[in-house]
Short mmCIF file of C-alpha atoms in Angstrom, two decimals:
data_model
loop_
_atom_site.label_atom_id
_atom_site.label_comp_id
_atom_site.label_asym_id
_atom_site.label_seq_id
_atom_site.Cartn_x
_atom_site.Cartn_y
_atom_site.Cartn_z
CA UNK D 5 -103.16 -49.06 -59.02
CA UNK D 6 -105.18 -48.76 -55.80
CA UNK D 7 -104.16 -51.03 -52.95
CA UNK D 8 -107.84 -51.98 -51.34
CA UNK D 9 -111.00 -52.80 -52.82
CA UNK D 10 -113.71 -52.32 -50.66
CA UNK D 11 -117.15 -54.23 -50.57
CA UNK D 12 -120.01 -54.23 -51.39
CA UNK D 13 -119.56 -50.85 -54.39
CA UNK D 14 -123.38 -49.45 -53.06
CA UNK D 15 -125.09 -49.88 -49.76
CA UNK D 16 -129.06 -48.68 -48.77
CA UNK D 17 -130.05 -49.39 -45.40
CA UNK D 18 -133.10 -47.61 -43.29
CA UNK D 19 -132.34 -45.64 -40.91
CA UNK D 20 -131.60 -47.68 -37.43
CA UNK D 21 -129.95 -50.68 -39.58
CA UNK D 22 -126.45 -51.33 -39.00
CA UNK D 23 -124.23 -51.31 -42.29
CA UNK D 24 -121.38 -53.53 -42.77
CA UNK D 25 -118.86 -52.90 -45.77
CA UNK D 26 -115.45 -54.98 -45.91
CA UNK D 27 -112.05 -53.37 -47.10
CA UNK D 28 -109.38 -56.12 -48.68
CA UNK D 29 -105.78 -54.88 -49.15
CA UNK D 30 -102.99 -56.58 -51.24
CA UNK D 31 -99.58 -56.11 -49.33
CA UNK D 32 -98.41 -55.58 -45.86
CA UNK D 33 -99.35 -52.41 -43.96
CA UNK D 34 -98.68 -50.47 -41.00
CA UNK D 35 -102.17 -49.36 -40.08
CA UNK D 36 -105.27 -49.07 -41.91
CA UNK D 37 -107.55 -45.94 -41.31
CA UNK D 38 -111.24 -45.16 -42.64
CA UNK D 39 -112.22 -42.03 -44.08
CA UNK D 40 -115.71 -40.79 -44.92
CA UNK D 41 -116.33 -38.22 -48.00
CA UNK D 42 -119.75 -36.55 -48.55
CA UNK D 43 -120.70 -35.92 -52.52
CA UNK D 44 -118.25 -33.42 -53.69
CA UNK D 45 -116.11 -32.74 -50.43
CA UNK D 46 -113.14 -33.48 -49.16
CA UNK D 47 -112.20 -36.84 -46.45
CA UNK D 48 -113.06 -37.27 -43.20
CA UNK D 49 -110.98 -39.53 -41.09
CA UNK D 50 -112.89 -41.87 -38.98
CA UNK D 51 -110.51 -44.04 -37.40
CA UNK D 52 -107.31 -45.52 -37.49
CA UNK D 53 -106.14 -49.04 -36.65
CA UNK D 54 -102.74 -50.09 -36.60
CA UNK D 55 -101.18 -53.59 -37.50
CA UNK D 56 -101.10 -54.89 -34.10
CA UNK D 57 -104.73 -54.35 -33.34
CA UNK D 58 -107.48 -56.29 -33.96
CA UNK D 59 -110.51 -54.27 -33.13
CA UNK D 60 -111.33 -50.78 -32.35
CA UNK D 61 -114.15 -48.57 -31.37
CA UNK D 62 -115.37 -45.18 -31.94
CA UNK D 63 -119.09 -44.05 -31.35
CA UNK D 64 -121.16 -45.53 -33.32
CA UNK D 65 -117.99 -47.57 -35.46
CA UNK D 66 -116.40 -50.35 -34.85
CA UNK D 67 -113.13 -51.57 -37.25
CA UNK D 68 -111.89 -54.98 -37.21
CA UNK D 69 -108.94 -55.72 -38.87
CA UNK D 70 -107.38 -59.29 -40.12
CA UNK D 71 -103.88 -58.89 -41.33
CA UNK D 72 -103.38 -62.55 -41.60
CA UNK D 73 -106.19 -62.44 -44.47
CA UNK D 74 -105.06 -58.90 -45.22
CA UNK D 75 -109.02 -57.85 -44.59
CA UNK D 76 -110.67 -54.66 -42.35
CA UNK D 77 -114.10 -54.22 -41.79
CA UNK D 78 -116.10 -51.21 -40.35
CA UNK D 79 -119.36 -51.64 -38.97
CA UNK D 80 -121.81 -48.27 -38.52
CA UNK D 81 -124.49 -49.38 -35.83
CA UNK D 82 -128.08 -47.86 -35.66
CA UNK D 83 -127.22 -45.62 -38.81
CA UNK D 84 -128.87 -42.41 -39.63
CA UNK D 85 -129.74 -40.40 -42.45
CA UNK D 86 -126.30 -37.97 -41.99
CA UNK D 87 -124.62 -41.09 -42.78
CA UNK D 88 -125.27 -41.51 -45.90
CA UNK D 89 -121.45 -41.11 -47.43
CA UNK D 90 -119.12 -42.54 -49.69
CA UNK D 91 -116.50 -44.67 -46.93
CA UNK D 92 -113.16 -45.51 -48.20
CA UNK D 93 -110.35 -47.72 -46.61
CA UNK D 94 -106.65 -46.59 -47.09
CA UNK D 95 -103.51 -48.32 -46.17
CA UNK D 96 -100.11 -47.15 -45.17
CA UNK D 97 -97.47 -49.31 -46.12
CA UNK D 98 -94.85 -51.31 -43.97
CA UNK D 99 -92.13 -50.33 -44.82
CA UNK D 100 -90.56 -46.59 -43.82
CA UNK D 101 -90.42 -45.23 -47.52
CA UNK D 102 -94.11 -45.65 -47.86
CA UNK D 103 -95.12 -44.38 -44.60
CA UNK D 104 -97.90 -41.72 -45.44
CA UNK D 105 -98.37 -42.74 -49.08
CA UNK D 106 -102.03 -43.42 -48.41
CA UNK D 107 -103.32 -46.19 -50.50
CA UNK D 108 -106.64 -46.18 -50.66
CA UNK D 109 -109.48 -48.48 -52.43
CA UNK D 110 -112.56 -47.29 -54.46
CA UNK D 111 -114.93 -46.99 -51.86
CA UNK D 112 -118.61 -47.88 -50.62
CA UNK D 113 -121.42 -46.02 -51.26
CA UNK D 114 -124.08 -45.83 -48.48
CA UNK D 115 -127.20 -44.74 -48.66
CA UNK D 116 -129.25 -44.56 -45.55
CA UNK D 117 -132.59 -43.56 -45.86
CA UNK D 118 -135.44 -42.31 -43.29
CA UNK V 12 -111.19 -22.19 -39.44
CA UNK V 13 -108.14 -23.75 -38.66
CA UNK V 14 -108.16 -27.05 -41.01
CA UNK V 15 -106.50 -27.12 -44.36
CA UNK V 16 -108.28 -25.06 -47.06
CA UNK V 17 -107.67 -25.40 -50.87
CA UNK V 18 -108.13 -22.38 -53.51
CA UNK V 19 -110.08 -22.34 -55.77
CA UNK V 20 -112.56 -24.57 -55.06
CA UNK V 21 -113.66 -25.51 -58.90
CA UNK V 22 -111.31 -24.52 -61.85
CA UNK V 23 -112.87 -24.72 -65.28
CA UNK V 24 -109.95 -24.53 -68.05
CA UNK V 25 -109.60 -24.76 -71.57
CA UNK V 26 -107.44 -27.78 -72.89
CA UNK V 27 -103.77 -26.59 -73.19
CA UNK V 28 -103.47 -23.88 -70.29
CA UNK V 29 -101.73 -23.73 -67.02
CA UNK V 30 -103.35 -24.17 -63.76
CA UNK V 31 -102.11 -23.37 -60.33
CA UNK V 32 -103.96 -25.02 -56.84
CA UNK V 33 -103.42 -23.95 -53.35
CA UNK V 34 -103.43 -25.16 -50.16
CA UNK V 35 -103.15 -24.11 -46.93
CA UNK V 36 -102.36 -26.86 -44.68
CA UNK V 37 -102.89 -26.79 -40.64
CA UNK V 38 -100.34 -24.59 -39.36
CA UNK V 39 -98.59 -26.42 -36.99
CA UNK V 40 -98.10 -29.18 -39.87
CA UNK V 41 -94.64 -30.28 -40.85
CA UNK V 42 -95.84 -33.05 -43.50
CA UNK V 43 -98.17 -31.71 -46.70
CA UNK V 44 -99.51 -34.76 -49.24
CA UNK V 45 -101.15 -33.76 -52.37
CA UNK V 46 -103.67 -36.45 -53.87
CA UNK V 47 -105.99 -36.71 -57.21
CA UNK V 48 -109.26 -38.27 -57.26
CA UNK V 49 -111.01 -38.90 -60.33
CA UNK V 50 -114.98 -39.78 -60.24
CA UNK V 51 -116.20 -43.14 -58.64
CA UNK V 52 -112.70 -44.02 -57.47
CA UNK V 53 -110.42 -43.38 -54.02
CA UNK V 54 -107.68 -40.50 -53.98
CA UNK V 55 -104.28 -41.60 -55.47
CA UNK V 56 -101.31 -40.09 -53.97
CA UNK V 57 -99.38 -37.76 -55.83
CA UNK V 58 -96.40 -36.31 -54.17
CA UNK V 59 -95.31 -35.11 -50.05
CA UNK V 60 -93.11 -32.72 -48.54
CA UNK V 61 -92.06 -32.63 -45.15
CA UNK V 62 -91.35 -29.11 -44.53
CA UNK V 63 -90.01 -27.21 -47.71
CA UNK V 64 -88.40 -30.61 -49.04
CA UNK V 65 -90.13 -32.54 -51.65
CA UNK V 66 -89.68 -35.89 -50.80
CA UNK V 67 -91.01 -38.43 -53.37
CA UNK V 68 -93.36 -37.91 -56.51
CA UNK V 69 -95.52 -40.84 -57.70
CA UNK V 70 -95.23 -41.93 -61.38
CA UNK V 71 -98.58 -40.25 -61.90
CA UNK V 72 -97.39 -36.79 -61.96
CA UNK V 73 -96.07 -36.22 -65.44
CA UNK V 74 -93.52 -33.25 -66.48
CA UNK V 75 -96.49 -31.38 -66.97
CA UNK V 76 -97.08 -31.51 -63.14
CA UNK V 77 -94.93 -29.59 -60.67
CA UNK V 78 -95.53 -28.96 -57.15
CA UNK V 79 -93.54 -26.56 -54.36
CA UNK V 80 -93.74 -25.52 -50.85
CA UNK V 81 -91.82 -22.68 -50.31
CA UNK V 82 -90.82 -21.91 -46.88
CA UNK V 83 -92.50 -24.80 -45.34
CA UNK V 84 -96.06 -23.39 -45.48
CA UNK V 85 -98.70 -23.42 -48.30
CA UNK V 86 -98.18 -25.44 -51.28
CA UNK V 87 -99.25 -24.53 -54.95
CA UNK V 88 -99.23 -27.51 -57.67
CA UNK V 89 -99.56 -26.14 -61.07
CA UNK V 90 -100.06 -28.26 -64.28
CA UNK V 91 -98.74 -26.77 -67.73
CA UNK V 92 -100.63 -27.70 -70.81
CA UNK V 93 -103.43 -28.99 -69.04
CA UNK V 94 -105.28 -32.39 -70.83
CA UNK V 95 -109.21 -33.82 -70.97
CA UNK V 96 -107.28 -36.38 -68.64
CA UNK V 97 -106.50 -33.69 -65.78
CA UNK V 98 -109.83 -33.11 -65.07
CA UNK V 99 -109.99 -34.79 -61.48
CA UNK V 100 -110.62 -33.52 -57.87
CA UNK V 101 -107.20 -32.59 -56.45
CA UNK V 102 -107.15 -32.80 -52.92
CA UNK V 103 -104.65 -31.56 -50.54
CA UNK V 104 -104.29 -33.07 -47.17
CA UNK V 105 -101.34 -32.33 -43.78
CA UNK V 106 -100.44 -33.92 -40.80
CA UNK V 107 -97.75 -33.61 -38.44
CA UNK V 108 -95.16 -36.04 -38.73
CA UNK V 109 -96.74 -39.65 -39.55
CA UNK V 110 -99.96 -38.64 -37.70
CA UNK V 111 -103.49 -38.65 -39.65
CA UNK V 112 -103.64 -36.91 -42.30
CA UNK V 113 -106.48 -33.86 -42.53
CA UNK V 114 -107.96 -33.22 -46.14
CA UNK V 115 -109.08 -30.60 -47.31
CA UNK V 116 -112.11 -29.69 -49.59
CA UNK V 117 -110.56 -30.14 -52.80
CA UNK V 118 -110.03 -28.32 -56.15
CA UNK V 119 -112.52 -29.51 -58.60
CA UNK V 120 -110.96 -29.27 -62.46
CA UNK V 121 -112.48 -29.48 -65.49
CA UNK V 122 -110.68 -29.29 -68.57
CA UNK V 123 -112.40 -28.33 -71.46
#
């Protein structure tokens, strides 16, 4: 069974529109990290956050990250057409024996469009 | 190119035969993960080695799956008496220690 369910499933935005999509996750982690997959290829990581953190930044992305509600967000500001993707959240688990077991959800689907 | 790379790329099989993946990771990496992805859903994790040792498998890999990383290096997973179920995106992904992982393209199968 998959550990985080992300939302909203699909996303289309315009080009220059920020997009929002919201990862929930079921038991404690570690850190949480974002990955981006274009049709048919393999992941690209975007960021990591750990546990102790509450927001980072990278470029254009910015991940919050609520373990008390057990809820990460990223946010993709003034998108463009290159990132239209599939974004997935994954979790790594507390505890040492699950340490790199990535746990990931079923994704979002963004579509930006010129 | 120095990331990890997967061979082959696609792998079109007839129900019932043996397959055998690749992958290559980042040379400098001690941990290797292996993952399956089936369509409209996130990568489920399969099995890790750090170094040569295989460290845990998930319940998802049958008897029918094996996996090995001789010497530490590349990996191969092979699946005997492959099923319509197989037929997934298997990717393959390193990292050194507990850093982020690196994925690589992917083996595409189709089972017939």
């Amino acid at each position: 069974s998959q550990q985080g369910e992300e939302d909203p499933q699909a996303l289309s935005i315009q080009e220059g529109e920020n997009a929002t999509m919201n990862c929930s996750y079921k038991t404690s982690i570690n850190n949480l990290q974002w990955y981006r997959q274009n049709s048919g290829r393999g992941l690209v990581h975007l960021i990591l956050i750990r546990s102790n953190e509450r927001e980072k930044h990278s470029g254009r992305l910015r991940v919050t990250l609520d373990t008390s509600k057990k809820s990460s967000s990223l946010l993709i500001t003034a998108s463009r057409a290159a990132d239209t993707a599939s974004y997935f959240c994954a979790t790594d688990g507390e505890t040492t024996d699950s340490w790199g077991k990535l746990q990931f959800g079923a994704g979002t689907q963004v579509v930006v469009t010129p | 190119d120095t990331g990890v790379s997967q061979d082959p790329r696609h792998k079109i099989t007839k129900r019932g035969q043996n397959v055998t993946f690749r992958c290559d990771p980042i040379s400098e990496h001690n941990r290797l993960y292996w993952y399956r992805q089936t369509l409209g859903q996130g990568p489920e994790f399969l099995t890790y080695f750090q170094n040569e040792a295989q460290l845990e498998k998930s319940r998802l890999l049958s008897d029918r799956f094996s996996a090995e990383r001789p010497k530490g290096s590349f990996s191969t997973l092979e699946i005997q008496r492959t099923e319509q179920g197989d037929s997934a995106m298997y990717l393959c992904a390193s990292s050194l220690d507990w850093g982020e992982q690196f994925f690589g393209p992917g083996t595409r199968l189709t089972v017939l």
